Coordinates of C-alpha atoms and ligand atoms in Angstrom, one line a residue:
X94 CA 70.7 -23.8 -0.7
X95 CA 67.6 -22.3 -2.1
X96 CA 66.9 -22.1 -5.8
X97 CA 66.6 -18.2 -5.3
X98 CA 70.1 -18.0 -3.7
X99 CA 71.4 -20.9 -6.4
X100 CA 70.2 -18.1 -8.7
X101 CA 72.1 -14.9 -7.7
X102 CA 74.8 -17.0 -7.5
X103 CA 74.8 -18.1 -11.2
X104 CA 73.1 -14.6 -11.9
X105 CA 76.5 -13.0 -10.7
X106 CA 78.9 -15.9 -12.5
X107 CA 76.7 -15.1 -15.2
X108 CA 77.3 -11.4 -15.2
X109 CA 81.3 -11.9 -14.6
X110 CA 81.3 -14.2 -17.7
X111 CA 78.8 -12.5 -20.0
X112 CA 78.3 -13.9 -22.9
X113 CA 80.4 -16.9 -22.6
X114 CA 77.8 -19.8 -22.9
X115 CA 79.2 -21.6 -19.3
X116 CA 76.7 -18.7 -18.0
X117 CA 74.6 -20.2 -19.8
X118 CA 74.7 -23.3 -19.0
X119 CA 74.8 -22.6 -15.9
X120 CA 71.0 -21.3 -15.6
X121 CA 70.1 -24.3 -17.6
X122 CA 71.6 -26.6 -15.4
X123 CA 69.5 -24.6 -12.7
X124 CA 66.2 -25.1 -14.0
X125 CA 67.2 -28.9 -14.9
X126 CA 67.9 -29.5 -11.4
X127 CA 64.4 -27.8 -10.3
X128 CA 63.1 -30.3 -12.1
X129 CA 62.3 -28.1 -15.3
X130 CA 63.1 -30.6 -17.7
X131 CA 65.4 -30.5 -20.7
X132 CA 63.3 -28.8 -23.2
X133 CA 61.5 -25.7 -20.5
X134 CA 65.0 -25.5 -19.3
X135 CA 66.8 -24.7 -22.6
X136 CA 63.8 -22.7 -23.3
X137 CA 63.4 -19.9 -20.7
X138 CA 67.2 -20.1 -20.5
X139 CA 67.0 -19.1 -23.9
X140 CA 64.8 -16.6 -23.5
X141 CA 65.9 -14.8 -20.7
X142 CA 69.6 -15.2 -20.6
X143 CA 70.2 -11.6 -21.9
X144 CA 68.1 -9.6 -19.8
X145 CA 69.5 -7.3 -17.7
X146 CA 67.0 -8.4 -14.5
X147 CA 67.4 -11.8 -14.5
X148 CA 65.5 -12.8 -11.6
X149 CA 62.5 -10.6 -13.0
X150 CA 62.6 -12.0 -16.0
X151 CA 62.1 -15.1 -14.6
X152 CA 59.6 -14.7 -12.4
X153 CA 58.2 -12.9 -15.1
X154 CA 58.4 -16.2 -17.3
X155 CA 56.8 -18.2 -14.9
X156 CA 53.9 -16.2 -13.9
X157 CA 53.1 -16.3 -18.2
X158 CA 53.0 -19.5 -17.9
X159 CA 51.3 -20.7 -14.7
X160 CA 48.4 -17.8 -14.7
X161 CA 46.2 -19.1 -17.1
X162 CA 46.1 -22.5 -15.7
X163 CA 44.9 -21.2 -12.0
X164 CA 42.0 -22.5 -11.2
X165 CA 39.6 -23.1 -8.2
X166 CA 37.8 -26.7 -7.1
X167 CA 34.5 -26.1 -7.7
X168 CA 31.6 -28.5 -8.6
X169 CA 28.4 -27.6 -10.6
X170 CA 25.6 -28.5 -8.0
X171 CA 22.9 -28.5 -10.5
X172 CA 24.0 -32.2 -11.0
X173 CA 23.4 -34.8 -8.5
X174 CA 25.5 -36.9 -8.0
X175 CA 28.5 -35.0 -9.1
X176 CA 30.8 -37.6 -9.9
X177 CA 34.5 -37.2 -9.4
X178 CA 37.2 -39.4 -10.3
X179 CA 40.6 -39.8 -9.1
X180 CA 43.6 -41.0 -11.1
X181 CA 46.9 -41.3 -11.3
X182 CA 49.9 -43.8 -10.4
X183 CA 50.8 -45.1 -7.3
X184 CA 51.5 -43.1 -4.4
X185 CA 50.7 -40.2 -5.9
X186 CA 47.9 -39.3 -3.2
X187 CA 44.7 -40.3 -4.2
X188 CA 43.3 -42.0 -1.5
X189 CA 44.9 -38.9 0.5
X190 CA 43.0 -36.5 -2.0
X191 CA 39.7 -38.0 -1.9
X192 CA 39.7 -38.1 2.1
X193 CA 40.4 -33.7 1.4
X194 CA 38.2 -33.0 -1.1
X195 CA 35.6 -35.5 0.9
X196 CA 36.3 -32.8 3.7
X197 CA 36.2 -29.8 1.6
X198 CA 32.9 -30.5 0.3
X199 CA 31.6 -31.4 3.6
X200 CA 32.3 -28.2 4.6
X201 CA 30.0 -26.6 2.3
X202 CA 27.2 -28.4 3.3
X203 CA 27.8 -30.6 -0.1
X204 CA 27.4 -34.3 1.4
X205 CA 29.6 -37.1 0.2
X206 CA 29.6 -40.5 -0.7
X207 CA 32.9 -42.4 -2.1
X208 CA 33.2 -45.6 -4.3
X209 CA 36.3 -47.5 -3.2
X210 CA 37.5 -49.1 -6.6
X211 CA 41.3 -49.6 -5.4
X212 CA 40.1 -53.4 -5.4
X213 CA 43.5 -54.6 -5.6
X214 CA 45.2 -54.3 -2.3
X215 CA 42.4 -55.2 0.5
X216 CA 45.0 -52.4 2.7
X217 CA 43.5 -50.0 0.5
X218 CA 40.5 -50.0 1.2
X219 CA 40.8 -50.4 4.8
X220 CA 43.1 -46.5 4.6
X221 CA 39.5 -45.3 2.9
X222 CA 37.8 -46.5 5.5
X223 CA 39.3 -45.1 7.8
X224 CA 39.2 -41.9 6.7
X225 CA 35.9 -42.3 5.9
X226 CA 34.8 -42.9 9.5
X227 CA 36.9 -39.9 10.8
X228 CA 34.6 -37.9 8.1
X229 CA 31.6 -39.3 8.5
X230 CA 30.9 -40.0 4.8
X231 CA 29.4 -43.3 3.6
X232 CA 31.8 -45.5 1.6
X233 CA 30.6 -48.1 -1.4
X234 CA 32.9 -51.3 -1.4
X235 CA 33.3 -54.4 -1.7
X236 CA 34.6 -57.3 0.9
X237 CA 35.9 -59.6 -1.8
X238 CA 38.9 -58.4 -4.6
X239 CA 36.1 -57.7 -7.4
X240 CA 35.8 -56.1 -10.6
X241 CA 36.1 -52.1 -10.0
X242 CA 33.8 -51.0 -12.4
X243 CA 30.9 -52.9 -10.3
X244 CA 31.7 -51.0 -7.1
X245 CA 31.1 -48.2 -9.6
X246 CA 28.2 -49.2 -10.8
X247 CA 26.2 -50.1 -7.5
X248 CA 27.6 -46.7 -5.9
X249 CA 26.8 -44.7 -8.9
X250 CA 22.9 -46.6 -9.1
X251 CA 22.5 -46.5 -5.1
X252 CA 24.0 -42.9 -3.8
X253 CA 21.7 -40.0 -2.8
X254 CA 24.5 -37.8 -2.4
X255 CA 25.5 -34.4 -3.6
X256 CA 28.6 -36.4 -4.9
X257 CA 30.8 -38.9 -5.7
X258 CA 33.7 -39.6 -5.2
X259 CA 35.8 -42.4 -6.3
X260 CA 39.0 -43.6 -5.6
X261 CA 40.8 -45.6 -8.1
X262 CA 44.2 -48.4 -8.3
X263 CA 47.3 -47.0 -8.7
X264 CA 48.5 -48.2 -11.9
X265 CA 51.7 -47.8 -14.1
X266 CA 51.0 -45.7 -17.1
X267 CA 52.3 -48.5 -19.6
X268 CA 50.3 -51.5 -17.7
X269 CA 47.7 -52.2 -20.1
X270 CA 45.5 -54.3 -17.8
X271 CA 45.0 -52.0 -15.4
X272 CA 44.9 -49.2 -18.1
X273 CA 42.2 -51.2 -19.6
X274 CA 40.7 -51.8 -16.0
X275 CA 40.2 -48.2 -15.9
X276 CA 38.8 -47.5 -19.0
X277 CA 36.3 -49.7 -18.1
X278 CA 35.2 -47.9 -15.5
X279 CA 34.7 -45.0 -17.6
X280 CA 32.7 -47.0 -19.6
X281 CA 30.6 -48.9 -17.1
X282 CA 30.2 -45.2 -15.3
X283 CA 28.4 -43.9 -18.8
X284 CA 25.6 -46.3 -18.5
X285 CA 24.4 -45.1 -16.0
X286 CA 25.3 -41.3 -16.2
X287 CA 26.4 -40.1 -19.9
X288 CA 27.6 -37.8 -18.5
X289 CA 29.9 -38.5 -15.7
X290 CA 32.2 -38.3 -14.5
X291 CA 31.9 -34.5 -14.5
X292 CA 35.3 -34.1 -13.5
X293 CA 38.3 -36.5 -14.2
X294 CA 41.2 -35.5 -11.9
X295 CA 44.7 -36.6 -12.2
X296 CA 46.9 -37.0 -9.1
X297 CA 50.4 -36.3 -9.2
X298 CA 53.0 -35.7 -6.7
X299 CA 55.5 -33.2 -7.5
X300 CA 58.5 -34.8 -6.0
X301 CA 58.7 -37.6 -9.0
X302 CA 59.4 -35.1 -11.3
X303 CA 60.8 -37.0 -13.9
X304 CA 57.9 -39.0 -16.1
X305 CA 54.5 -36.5 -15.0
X306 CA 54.1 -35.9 -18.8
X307 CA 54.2 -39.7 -20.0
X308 CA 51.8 -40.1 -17.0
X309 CA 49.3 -37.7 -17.9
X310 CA 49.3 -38.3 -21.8
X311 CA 48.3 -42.2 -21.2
X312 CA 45.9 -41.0 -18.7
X313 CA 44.9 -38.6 -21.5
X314 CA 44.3 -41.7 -24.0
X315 CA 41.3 -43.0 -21.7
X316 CA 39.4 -40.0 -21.1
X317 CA 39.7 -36.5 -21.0
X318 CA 41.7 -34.7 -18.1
X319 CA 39.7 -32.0 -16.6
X320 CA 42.3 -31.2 -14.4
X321 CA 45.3 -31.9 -11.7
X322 CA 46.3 -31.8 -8.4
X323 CA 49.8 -31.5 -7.3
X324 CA 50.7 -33.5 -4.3
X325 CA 53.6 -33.1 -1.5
X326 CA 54.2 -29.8 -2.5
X327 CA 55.6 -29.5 0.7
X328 CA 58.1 -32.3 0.8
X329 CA 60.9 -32.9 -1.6
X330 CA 59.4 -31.0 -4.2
X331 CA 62.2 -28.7 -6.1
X332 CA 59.0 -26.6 -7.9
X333 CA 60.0 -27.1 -11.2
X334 CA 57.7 -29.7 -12.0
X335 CA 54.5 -28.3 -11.5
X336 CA 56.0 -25.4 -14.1
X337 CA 57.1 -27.8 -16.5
X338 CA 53.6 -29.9 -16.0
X339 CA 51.4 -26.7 -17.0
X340 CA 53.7 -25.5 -19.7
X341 CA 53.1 -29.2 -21.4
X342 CA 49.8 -30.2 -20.7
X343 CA 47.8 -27.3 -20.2
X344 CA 45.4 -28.4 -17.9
X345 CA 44.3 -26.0 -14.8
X346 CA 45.9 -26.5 -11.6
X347 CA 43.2 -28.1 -9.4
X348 CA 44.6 -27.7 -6.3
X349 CA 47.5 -28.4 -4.7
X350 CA 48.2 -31.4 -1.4
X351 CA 50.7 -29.6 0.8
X352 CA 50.5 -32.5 4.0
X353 CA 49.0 -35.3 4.9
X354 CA 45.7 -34.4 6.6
X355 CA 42.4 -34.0 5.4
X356 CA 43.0 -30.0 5.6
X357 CA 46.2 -29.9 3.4
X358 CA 44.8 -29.2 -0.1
X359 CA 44.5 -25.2 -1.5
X360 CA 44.0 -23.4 -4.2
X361 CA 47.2 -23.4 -6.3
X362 CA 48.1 -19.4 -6.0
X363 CA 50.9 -18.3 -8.6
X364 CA 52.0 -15.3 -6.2
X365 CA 52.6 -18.0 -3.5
X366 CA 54.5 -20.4 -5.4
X367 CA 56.5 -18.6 -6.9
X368 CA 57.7 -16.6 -3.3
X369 CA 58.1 -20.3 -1.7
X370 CA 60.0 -21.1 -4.9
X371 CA 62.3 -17.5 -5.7
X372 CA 62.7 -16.1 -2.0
Ligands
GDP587 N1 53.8 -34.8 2.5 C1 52.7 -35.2 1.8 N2 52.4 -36.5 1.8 C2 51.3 -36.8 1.0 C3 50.5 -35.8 0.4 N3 49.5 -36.5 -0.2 C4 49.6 -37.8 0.1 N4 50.7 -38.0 0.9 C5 51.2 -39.3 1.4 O1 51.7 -40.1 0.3 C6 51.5 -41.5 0.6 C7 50.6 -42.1 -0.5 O2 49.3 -41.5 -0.5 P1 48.0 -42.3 -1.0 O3 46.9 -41.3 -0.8 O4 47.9 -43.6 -0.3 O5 48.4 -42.5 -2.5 P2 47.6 -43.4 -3.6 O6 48.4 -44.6 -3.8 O7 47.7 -42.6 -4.9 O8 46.2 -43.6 -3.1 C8 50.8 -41.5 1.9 O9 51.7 -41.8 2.9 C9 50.2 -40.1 2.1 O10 50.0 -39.8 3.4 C10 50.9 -34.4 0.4 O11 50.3 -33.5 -0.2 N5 52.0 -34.2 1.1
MG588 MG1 45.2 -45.3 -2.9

């Protein structure tokens, strides 16, 4: 069943059993199971519970919430490289997301060059070459399991592209190695560039739901988060989490992975969402 037709389900036990607080719960319960969370749940349940248009109230709720954090991809071209990093825990489409931006970008007649600094699983590299070739982008790595941060530094001191791209490990947010690992590369990326890189992404993937906010707030801890992009909003994803993401973290809504091709990432549009996710 939908979440929209979940709704004017409860919406009419609601209305048969106003003001008893099973109604309620029951919208709570709702947004839990879109994968709200606890707190947003209780929170627009709150807020909306006695309106007499529930569904517009919600929708109303949502678009407060999620319209100031629309954003668009967009690079600044007057720096060369521009560098762009890609973090975020495993599986959560990185590797995916730098083979669409990679394509993206090409499209604009913005070339590309990507560092592969997921040095830990030699299969990694191998999926970024592969999509490298289909792109026809050139690709900094290294043969040997070797220190990220110097596949950083030799792409970063060697490119002549527009950009950079680089692709990172997947790692745990509590694994301090490999949190460390990464703040290294941060560091390492400074000497050479102060200033990069000029955009930190984190990757997420909307169908984990659960710990996005621990992820992001270690993330955080290492650098500054310019933005997100929300992966496999077209799989499992129940929409809540991308709601309760912004309302939390505040950071703009990069873009959002809705496949697995090179073509699959948009603009995150509010209107759309919120259709796909109400109707
Ligand atoms: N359905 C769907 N699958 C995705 C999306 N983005 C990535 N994937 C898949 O998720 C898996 C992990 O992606 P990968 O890029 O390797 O994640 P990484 O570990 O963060 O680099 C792969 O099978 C991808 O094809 C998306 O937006 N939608
Ligand atoms: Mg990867």
């Amino acid at each position: 069943m939908s979440f929209f037709k979940k709704l004017k389900s409860a919406i009419s036990k609601m209305i048969e059993g106003k003001g008893t607080s099973t109604s309620e719960f029951m919208l709570e319960d709702l947004l839990i199971e879109a994968d709200f969370g606890p707190t947003l749940s209780s929170i627009i349940a709150d807020e909306i519970k006695n309106e007499p248009d529930l569904r517009t109230a919600l929708k109303t709720k949502l678009e407060s919430i999620l319209l100031p954090l629309m954003s668009n991809f967009s690079i600044d071209t007057t720096k060369k490289p521009f560098v762009i990093l890609l973090e975020g825990v495993n599986g959560s489409g990185k590797t995916t997301t730098v083979a669409k931006l990679a394509f993206l970008l090409k499209n604009k007649n913005i070339s590309v060059d990507i560092a592969a600094c997921d040095t830990f699983r030699a299969a990694a590299t191998e999926q970024l070459s592969l999509w490298v070739s289909k792109l026809n982008c050139k690709i900094f790595k290294s043969d040997s399991p070797r220190d990220p941060a110097s596949v950083v530094f030799e792409a970063l001191s060697h490119t002549k592209s527009d950009t950079l791209i680089i692709d990172t490990a997947g790692r745990l947010q509590n694994n301090v190695n490999l949190m460390s690992e990464l703040e290294k590369i941060h560091r390492v990326m400074k000497k050479i560039d102060e200033s990069a890189p000029h955009m930190n992404v984190l990757i997420m993937d909307a169908t984990t739901g659960q710990n996005l906010i621990e992820q992001a707030r270690a993330f955080e801890k290492i650098a500054p988060i310019s933005g997100i992009i929300i992966n496999k909003m077209d799989g499992g994803s129940k929409g809540g989490a991308i709601v309760r993401v912004a309302y939390e973290l505040k950071l703009p809504i990069l873009g959002v992975g809705i496949g697995e091709s090179e073509r699959d990432l948009e603009n995150f549009s509010v209107d759309k969402f919120l259709k796909d996710f109400m109707e």
